[in-house]
Each structure stands twice: as structure tokens, then as C-alpha cells.
CSV table of C-alpha atoms and ligand atoms in Angstrom, one decimal:
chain,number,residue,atom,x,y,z
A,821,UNK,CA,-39.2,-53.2,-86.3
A,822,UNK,CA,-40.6,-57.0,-86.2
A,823,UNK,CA,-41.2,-58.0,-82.8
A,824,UNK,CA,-38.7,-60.7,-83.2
A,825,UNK,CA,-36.1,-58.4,-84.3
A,826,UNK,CA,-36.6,-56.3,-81.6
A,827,UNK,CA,-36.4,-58.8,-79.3
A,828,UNK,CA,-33.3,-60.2,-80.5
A,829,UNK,CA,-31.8,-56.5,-80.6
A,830,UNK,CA,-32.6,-55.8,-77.2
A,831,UNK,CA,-31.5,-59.3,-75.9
A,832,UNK,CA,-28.0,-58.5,-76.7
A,833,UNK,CA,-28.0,-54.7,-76.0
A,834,UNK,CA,-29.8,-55.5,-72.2
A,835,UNK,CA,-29.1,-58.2,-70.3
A,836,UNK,CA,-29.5,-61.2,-71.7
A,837,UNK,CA,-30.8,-63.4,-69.4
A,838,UNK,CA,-33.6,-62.1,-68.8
A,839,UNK,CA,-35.1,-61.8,-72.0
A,840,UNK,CA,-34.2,-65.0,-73.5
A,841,UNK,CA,-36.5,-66.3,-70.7
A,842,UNK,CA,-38.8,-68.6,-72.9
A,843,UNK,CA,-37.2,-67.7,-76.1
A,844,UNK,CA,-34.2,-70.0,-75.0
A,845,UNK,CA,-34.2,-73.0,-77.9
A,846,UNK,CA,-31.1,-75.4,-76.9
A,847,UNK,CA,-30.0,-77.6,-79.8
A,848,UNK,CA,-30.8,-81.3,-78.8
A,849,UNK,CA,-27.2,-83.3,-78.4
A,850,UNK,CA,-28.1,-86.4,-80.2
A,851,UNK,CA,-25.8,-89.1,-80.6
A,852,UNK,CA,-23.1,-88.7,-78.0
A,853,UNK,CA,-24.1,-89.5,-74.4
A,854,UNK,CA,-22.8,-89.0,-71.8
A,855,UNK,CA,-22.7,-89.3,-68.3
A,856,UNK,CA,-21.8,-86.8,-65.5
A,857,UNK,CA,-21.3,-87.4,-61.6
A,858,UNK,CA,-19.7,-86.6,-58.4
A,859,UNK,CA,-16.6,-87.1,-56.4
A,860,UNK,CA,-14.4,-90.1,-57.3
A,861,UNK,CA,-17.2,-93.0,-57.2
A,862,UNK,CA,-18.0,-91.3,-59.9
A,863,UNK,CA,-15.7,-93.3,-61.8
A,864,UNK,CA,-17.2,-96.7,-61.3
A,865,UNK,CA,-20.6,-95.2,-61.6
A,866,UNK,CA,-19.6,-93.8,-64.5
A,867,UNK,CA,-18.8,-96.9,-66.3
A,868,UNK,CA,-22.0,-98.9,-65.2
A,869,UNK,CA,-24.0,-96.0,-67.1
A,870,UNK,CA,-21.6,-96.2,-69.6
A,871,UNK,CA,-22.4,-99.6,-70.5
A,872,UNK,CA,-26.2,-98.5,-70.9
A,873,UNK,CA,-25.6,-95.3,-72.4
A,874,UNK,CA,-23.0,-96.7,-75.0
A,875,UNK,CA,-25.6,-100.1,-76.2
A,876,UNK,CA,-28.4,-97.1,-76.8
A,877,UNK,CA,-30.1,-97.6,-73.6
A,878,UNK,CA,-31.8,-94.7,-71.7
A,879,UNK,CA,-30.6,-92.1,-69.4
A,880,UNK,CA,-32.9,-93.3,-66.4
A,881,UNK,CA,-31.5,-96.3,-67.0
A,882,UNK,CA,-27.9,-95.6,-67.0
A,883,UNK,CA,-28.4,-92.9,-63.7
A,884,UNK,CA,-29.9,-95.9,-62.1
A,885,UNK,CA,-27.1,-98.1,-62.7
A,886,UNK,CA,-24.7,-95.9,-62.0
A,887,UNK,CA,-26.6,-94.9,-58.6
A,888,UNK,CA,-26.2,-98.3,-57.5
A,889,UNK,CA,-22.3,-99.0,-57.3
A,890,UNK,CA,-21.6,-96.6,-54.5
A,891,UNK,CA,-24.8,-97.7,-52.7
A,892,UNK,CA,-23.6,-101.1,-52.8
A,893,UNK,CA,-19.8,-100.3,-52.0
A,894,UNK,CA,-19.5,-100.2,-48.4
A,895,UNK,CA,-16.0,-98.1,-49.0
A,896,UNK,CA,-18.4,-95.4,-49.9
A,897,UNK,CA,-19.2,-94.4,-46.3
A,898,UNK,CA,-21.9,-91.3,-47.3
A,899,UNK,CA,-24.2,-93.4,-49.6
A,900,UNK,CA,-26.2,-96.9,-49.1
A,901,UNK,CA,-24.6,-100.0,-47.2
A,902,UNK,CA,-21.6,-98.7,-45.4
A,903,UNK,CA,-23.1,-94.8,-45.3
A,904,UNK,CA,-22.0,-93.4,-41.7
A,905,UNK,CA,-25.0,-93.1,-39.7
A,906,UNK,CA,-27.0,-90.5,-37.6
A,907,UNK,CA,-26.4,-89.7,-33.9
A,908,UNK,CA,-28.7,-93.4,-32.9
A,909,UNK,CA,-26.0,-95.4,-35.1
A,910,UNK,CA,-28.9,-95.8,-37.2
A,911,UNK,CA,-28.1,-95.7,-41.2
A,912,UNK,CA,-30.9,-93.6,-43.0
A,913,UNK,CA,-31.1,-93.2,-46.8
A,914,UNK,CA,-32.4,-90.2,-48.6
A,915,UNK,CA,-32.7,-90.9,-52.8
A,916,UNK,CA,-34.1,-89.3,-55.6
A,917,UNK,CA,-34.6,-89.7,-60.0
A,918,UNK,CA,-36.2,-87.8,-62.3
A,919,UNK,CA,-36.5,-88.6,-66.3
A,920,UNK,CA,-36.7,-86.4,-69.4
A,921,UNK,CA,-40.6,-86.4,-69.2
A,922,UNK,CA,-41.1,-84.7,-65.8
A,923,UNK,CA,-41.5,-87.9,-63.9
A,924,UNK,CA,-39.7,-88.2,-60.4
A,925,UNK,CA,-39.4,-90.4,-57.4
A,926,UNK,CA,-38.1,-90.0,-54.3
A,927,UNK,CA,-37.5,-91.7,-50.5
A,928,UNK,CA,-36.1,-89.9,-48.0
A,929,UNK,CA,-35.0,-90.9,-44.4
A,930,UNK,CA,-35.6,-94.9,-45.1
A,931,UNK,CA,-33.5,-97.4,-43.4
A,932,UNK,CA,-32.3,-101.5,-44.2
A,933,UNK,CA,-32.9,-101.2,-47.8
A,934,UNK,CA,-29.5,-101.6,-49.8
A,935,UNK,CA,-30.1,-99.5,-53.0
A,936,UNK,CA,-32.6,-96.5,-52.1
A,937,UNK,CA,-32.3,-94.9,-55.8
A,938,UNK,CA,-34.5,-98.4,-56.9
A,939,UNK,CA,-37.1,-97.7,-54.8
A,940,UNK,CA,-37.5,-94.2,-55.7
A,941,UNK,CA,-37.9,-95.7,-59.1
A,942,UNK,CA,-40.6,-97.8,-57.9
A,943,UNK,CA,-42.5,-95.0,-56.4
A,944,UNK,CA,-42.3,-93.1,-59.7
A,945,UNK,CA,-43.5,-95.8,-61.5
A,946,UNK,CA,-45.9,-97.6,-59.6
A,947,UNK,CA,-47.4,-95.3,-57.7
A,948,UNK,CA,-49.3,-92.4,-58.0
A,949,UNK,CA,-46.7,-90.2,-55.8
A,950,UNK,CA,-43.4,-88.9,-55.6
A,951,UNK,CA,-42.2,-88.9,-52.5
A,952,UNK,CA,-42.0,-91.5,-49.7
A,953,UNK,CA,-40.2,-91.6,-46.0
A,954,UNK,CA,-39.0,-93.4,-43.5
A,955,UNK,CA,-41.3,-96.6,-42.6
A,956,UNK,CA,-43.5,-95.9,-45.0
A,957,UNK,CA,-41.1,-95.8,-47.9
A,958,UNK,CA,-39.9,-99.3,-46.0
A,959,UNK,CA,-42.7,-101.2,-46.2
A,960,UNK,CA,-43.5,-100.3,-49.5
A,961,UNK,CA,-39.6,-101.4,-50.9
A,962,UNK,CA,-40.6,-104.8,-48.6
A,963,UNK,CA,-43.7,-105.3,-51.0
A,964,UNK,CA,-42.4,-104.6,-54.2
A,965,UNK,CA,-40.0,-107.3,-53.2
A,966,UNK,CA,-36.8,-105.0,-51.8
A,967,UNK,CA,-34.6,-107.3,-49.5
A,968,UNK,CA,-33.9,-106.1,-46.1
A,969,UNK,CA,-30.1,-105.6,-44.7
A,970,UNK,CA,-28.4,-104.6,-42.1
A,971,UNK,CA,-26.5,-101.4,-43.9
A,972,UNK,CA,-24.4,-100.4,-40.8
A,973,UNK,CA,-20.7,-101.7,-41.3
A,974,UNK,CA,-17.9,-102.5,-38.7
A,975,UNK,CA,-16.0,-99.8,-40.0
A,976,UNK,CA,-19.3,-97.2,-39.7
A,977,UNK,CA,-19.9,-98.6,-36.4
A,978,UNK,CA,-16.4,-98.2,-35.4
A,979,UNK,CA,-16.6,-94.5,-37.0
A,980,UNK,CA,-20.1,-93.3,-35.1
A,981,UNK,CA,-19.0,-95.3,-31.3
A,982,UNK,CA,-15.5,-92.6,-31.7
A,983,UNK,CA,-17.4,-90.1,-32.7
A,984,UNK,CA,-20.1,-90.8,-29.4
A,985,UNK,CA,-17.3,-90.7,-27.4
A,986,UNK,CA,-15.2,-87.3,-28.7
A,987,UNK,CA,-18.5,-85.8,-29.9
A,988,UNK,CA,-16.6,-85.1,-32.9
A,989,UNK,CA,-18.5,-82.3,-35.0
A,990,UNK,CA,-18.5,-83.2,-38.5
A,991,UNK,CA,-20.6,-81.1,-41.4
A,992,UNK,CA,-20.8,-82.5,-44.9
A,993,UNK,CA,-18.0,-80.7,-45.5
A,994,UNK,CA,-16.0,-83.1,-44.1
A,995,UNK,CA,-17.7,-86.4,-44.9
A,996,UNK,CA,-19.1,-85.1,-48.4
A,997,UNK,CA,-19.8,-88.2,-50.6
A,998,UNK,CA,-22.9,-88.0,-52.0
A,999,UNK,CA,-23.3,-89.5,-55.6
A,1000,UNK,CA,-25.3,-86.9,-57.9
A,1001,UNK,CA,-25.4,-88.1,-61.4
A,1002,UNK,CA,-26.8,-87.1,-64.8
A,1003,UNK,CA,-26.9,-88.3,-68.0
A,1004,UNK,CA,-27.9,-87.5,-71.8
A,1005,UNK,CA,-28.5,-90.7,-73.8
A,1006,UNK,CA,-27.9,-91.4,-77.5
A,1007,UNK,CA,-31.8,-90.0,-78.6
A,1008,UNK,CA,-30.4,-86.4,-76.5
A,1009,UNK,CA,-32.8,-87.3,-73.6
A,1010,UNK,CA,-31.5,-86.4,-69.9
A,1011,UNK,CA,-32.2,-87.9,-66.6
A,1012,UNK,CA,-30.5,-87.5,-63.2
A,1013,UNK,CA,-30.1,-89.4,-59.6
A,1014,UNK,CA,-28.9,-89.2,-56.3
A,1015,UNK,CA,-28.2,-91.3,-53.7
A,1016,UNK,CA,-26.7,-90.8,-50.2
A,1017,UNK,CA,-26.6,-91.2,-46.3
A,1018,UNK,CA,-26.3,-87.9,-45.8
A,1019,UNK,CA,-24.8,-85.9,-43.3
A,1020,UNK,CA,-22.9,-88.2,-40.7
A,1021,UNK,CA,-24.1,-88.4,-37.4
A,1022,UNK,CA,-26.9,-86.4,-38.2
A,1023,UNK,CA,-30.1,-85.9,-35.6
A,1024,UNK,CA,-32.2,-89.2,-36.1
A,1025,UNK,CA,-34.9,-87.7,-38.6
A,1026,UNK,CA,-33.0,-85.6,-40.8
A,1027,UNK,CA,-33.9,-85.8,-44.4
A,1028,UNK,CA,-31.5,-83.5,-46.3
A,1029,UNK,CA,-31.4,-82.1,-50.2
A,1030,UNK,CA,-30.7,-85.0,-52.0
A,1031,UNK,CA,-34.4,-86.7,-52.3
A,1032,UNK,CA,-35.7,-83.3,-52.6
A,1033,UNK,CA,-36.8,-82.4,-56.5
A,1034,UNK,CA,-35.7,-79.0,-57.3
A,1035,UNK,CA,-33.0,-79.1,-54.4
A,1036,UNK,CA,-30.4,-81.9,-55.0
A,1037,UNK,CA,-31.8,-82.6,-58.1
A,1038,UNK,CA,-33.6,-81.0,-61.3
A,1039,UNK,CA,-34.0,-82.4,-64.9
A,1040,UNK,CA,-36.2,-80.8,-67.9
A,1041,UNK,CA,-35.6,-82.3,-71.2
A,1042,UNK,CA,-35.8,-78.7,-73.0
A,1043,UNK,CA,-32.6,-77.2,-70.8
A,1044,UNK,CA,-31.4,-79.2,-69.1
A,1045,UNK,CA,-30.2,-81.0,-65.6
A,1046,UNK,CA,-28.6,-80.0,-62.4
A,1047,UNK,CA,-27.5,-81.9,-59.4
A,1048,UNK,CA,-25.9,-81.2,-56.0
A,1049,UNK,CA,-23.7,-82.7,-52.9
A,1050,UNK,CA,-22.5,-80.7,-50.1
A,1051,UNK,CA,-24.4,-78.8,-47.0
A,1052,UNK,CA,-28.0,-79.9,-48.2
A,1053,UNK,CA,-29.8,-77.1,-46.1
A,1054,UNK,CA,-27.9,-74.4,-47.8
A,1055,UNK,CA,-29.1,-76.3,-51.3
A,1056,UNK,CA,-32.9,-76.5,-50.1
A,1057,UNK,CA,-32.9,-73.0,-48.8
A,1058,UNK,CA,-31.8,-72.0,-52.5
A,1059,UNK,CA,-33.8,-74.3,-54.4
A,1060,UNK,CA,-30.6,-75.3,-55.6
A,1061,UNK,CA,-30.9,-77.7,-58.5
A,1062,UNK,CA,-33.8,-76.0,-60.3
A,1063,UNK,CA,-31.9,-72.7,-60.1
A,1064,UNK,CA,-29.3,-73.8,-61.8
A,1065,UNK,CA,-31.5,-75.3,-64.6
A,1066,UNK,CA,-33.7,-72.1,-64.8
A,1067,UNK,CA,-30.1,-69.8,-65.0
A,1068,UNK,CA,-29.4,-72.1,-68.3
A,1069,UNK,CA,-32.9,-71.1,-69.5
A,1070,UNK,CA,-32.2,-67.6,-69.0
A,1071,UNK,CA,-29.0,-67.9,-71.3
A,1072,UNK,CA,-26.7,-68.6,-68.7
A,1073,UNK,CA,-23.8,-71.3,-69.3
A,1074,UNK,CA,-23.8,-74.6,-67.3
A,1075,UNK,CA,-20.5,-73.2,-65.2
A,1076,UNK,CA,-22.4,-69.3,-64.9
A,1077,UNK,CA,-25.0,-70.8,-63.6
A,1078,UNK,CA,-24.0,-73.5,-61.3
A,1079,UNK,CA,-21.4,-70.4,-59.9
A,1080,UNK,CA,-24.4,-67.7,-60.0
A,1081,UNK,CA,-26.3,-70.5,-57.6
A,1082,UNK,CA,-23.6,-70.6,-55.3
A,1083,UNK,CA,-22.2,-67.0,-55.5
A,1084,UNK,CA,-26.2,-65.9,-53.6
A,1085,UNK,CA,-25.2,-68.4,-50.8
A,1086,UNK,CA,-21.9,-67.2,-50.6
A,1087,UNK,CA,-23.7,-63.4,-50.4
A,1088,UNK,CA,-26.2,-65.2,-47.3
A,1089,UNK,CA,-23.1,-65.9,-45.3
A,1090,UNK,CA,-21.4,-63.0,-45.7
A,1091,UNK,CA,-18.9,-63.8,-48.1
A,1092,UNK,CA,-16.9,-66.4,-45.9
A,1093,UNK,CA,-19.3,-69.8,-46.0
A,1094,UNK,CA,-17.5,-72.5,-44.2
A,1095,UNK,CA,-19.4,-75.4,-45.6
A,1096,UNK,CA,-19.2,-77.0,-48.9
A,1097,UNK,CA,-21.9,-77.0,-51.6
A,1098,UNK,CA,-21.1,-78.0,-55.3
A,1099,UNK,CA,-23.5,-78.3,-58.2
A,1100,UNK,CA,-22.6,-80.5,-61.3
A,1101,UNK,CA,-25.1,-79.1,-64.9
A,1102,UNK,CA,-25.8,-80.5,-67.7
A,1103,UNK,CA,-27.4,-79.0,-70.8
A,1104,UNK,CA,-29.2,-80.1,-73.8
A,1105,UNK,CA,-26.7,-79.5,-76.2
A,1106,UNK,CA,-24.3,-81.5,-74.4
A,1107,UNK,CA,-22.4,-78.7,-72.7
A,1108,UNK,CA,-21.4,-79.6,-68.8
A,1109,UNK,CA,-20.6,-77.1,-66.1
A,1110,UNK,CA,-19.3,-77.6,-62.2
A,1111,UNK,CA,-19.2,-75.4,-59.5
A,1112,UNK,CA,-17.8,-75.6,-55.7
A,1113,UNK,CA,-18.0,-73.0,-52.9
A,1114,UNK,CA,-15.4,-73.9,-50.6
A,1115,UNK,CA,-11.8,-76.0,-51.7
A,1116,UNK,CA,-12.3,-78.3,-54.2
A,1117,UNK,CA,-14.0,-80.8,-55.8
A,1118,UNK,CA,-14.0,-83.6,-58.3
A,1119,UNK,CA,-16.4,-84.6,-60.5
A,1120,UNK,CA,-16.1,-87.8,-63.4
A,1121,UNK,CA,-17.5,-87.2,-66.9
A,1122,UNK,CA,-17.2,-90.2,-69.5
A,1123,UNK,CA,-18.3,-90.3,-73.0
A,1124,UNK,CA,-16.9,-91.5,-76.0
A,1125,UNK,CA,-13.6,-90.2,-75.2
A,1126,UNK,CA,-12.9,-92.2,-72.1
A,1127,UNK,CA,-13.8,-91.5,-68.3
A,1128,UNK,CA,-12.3,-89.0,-66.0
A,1129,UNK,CA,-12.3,-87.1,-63.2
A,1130,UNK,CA,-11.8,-83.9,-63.5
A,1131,UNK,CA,-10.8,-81.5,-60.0
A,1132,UNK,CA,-12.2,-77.8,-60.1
A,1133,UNK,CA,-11.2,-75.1,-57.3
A,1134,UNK,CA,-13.8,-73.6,-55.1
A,1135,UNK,CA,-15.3,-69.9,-55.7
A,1136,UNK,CA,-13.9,-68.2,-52.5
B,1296,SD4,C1,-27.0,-84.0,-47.6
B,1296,SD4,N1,-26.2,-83.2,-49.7
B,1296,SD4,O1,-27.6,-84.9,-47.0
B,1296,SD4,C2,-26.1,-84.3,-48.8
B,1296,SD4,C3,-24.8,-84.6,-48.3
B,1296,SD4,C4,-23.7,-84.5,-49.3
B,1296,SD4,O2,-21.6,-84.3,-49.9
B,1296,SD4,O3,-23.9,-84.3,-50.4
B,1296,SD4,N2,-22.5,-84.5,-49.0
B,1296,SD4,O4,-27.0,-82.8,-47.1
């Protein structure tokens, strides 16, 4: 028998997965973008990428774009100006975007800069490194020209001085509202972004899995691109993101393998998780998956057909 054959013959007869390792060639999706994100500012993110995506610009472009409406919206009180803060009342912004090339940029645990998911573009493009934090990642937004503003609301203040006084423990579970987002673009290219404040009332230093690559976010241009929001320590533990993309390499669909993620931190916790973790996946050939842990949870995909959100229910 021809090695290929063989190959072929024994990736159906074993399991599949596992042999179509490398072998996996995804069809390009060329000519119908689209754009995937999470939660219900989705929607309005949505339709800033949309307005890229649809005039033939880029998916970097259009995840950008979209990153920035909830950062700006102060109703959106777990990303940018208006994001709930840590236990200090201090607002601190973790943000990450990666391309169809490889490239990536990332900022983690910076504070007074409005839209976070910028400068990790800035650090991806004009600087030799990936990831910057905190003060650092501050004064280098201040020289590329970044204004500085106060990103604590009235309503976030009023929301941290009750908590202060009840000591009111909250998980991402209950303030989940981190924007993930991915998109394909006209040419088929992918790119992904997220954005958030994290997990409210936080200790003052936390960084969670959103400006991590490989955790709340993965892109490769041949498979494809994962993101997450929920309980961002379960998600780095799991190397959540880049899982899910190297499931779809192994043959898996975007749904099997956003659930497979999941299903081994459900396993971790003995069945019964009582945190949140969701993963939105997108592959090459256009095909989207979604998968939550715990409840539900919404996610908003527009393309040529219009842009909606769309509720799935949790695995357990
Ligand atoms: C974090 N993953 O900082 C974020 C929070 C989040 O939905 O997504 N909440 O852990």
C-alpha cells in the first residue's frame, strides 16, 4: 500500500485526530468574512468590524475596531473606561491581538489608558516585543502619543465602595464581560483580540488570561483562531486558546474542540466547576464553534447575512 493510502486508511479506521496531525489541509474561506465575538457587546463590536471587514479591509483591522467600542462604553463595566476595578479601586487593563502571520501584542495590568487593545498593537508593531505591563506598558502608550484618563466611573466607584463595605465575593462568573473577538477577512486571513478589566475587585496586580497568547487568545492562519472569557486561571492553567486551535488541527470541529478544552477542566474539578469559562473558534474554512462550562452564554457572529447573537447552554 502507498504510504498515503495507508495513512488515509488508518486515519479513518483509528482515531482520527491523532493522525491527521500535520496532514490537516483546511480549505481557505475566501470571500465571506466574518466576524465572531462575545457576550452582547458583541453586537456593536460586531458592526464596527463589519464596516472594515465588508469594504475589504483586514482582519487586524476590523478586531481592532471592534475591540474598541466596549473599551470606550463605560456601560461595559469588565472592559476599558468603566471596567470595575481591583480591591485599591484602581482600574487595570489586560489586552491582547495577534494577526494571520504570527505577529502578537500584548499589555497586561496597565492603568489610565482608554483603549488597551491599541497599544498592544503598538507593541506588536513598533517594538521588538510582545508583551508589556503595568507602568511600563504606560509610559510607552504616553510616548507613542496614548492620552491619559481617568477610567474609573461613578457607577464603578459606587460598585467597588459597596463591595468594600459587604466584602461581596464576586468571580468572573458573575461579572463576565470580557470582549474576545475574531475575524476572517475577504482574502480568508484571520486575526483575533481581546480586551478586558478583568476580574472585579481583583488583588491589585492580577493579570489574568486575556493578554496572554495561547491563553485568552490563539490565531494561526493555517487552522485557525480561538478566543476565551470566563475564570482566566482555569484558561491559563489549560493553555486554553491554543488547545482549542491545535484540537481543530487534529481534525476536531470548532464546537468538539472548544467542548474537548473545557470537558479536561471540567474533569480537574471533579465534574462540578462552579466558575464560568467559554471559548468562541474559528476555522479557516469559515466554520465557527462555541463552548461554555457553566449556564450559558451568548456570543454575536455577523457576516453577510446580518448580525446576531446567538445563546448556547453550558456543558454540565
Ligand atoms: C479574566 N478572562 O481576567 C477574564 C475575565 C473574563 O468574562 O473574561 N470574564 O480572567
Amino acid at each position: 500500500m502507498k504510504r498515503r493510502k495507508f495513512i488515509k486508511t488508518t486515519a479513518v479506521s483509528i482515531a482520527a485526530p491523532t493522525i491527521l496531525l500535520s496532514n490537516q489541509n483546511i480549505p481557505s474561506n475566501h470571500n465571506n468574512p466574518l466576524v465572531l465575538s462575545t457576550w452582547t457587546h458583541g453586537l456593536p463590536a460586531n458592526k464596527a468590524a463589519w464596516k472594515i471587514l465588508s469594504k475589504n479591509g483586514s482582519a487586524l483591522d476590523a478586531v481592532e475596531a471592534g475591540a474598541k467600542v466596549p473599551e470606550a462604553d463605560p456601560k461595559s463595566t469588565s472592559v476599558g473606561y468603566g471596567g470595575l476595578p481591583d480591591e485599591q479601586g484602581k482600574v487595570t487593563l489586560d489586552a491582547c491581538i495577534m494577526d494571520h502571520t504570527g505577529n502578537c501584542g500584548s499589555v497586561a495590568f496597565i492603568q489610565n489608558i482608554k483603549h488597551p487593545i491599541s497599544v498592544a498593537r503598538k507593541i506588536m508593531e513598533v517594538t521588538k516585543h510582545v508583551m508589556l505591563v503595568g507602568e511600563g506598558a504606560r509610559q510607552f502608550a504616553v510616548s507613542q502619543g496614548f492620552e491619559e484618563t481617568d477610567l474609573l466611573t461613578d457607577e464603578s466607584r459606587k460598585a467597588w465602595k459597596k463591595w468594600e463595605k459587604e466584602q461581596f465575593q464576586s468571580t468572573p462568573h458573575d461579572t463576565h464581560d470580557t470582549i474576545s473577538i475574531l475575524a476572517q477577512d475577504y482574502k480568508g486571513n484571520l486575526a483575533g483580540a481581546c480586551t478586558t478589566s478583568g476580574w472585579a475587585y481583583k488583588l491589585h496586580g492580577r493579570v489574568g488570561d486575556s493578554p496572554i497568547i495561547g491563553a485568552g487568545l490563539f490565531v494561526d492562519n493555517e487552522i485557525g483562531c480561538t478566543a476565551a472569557t470566563g475564570l482566566g486561571e482555569e484558561v491559563i492553567k489549560t493553555t486554553g486558546s491554543f488547545l482549542v486551535v491545535e484540537l481543530m488541527r487534529q481534525g476536531y470541529s470548532p464546537n468538539e474542540a472548544c467542548e474537548e478544552a473545557l470537558k479536561r477542566i471540567i474533569k480537574k474539578h471533579n465534574r462540578n466547576p462552579d466558575f464560568q469559562v467559554s471559548y468562541i473558534a474559528l476555522r479557516k474554512d469559515g466554520e465557527i464553534g462555541s463552548a461554555c462550562i457553566n449556564g450559558s452564554f451568548e456570543y454575536a457572529l455577523a457576516n453577510k447575512k446580518g448580525n446576531k447573537l446567538h445563546k448556547i447552554k453550558g456543558l454540565i
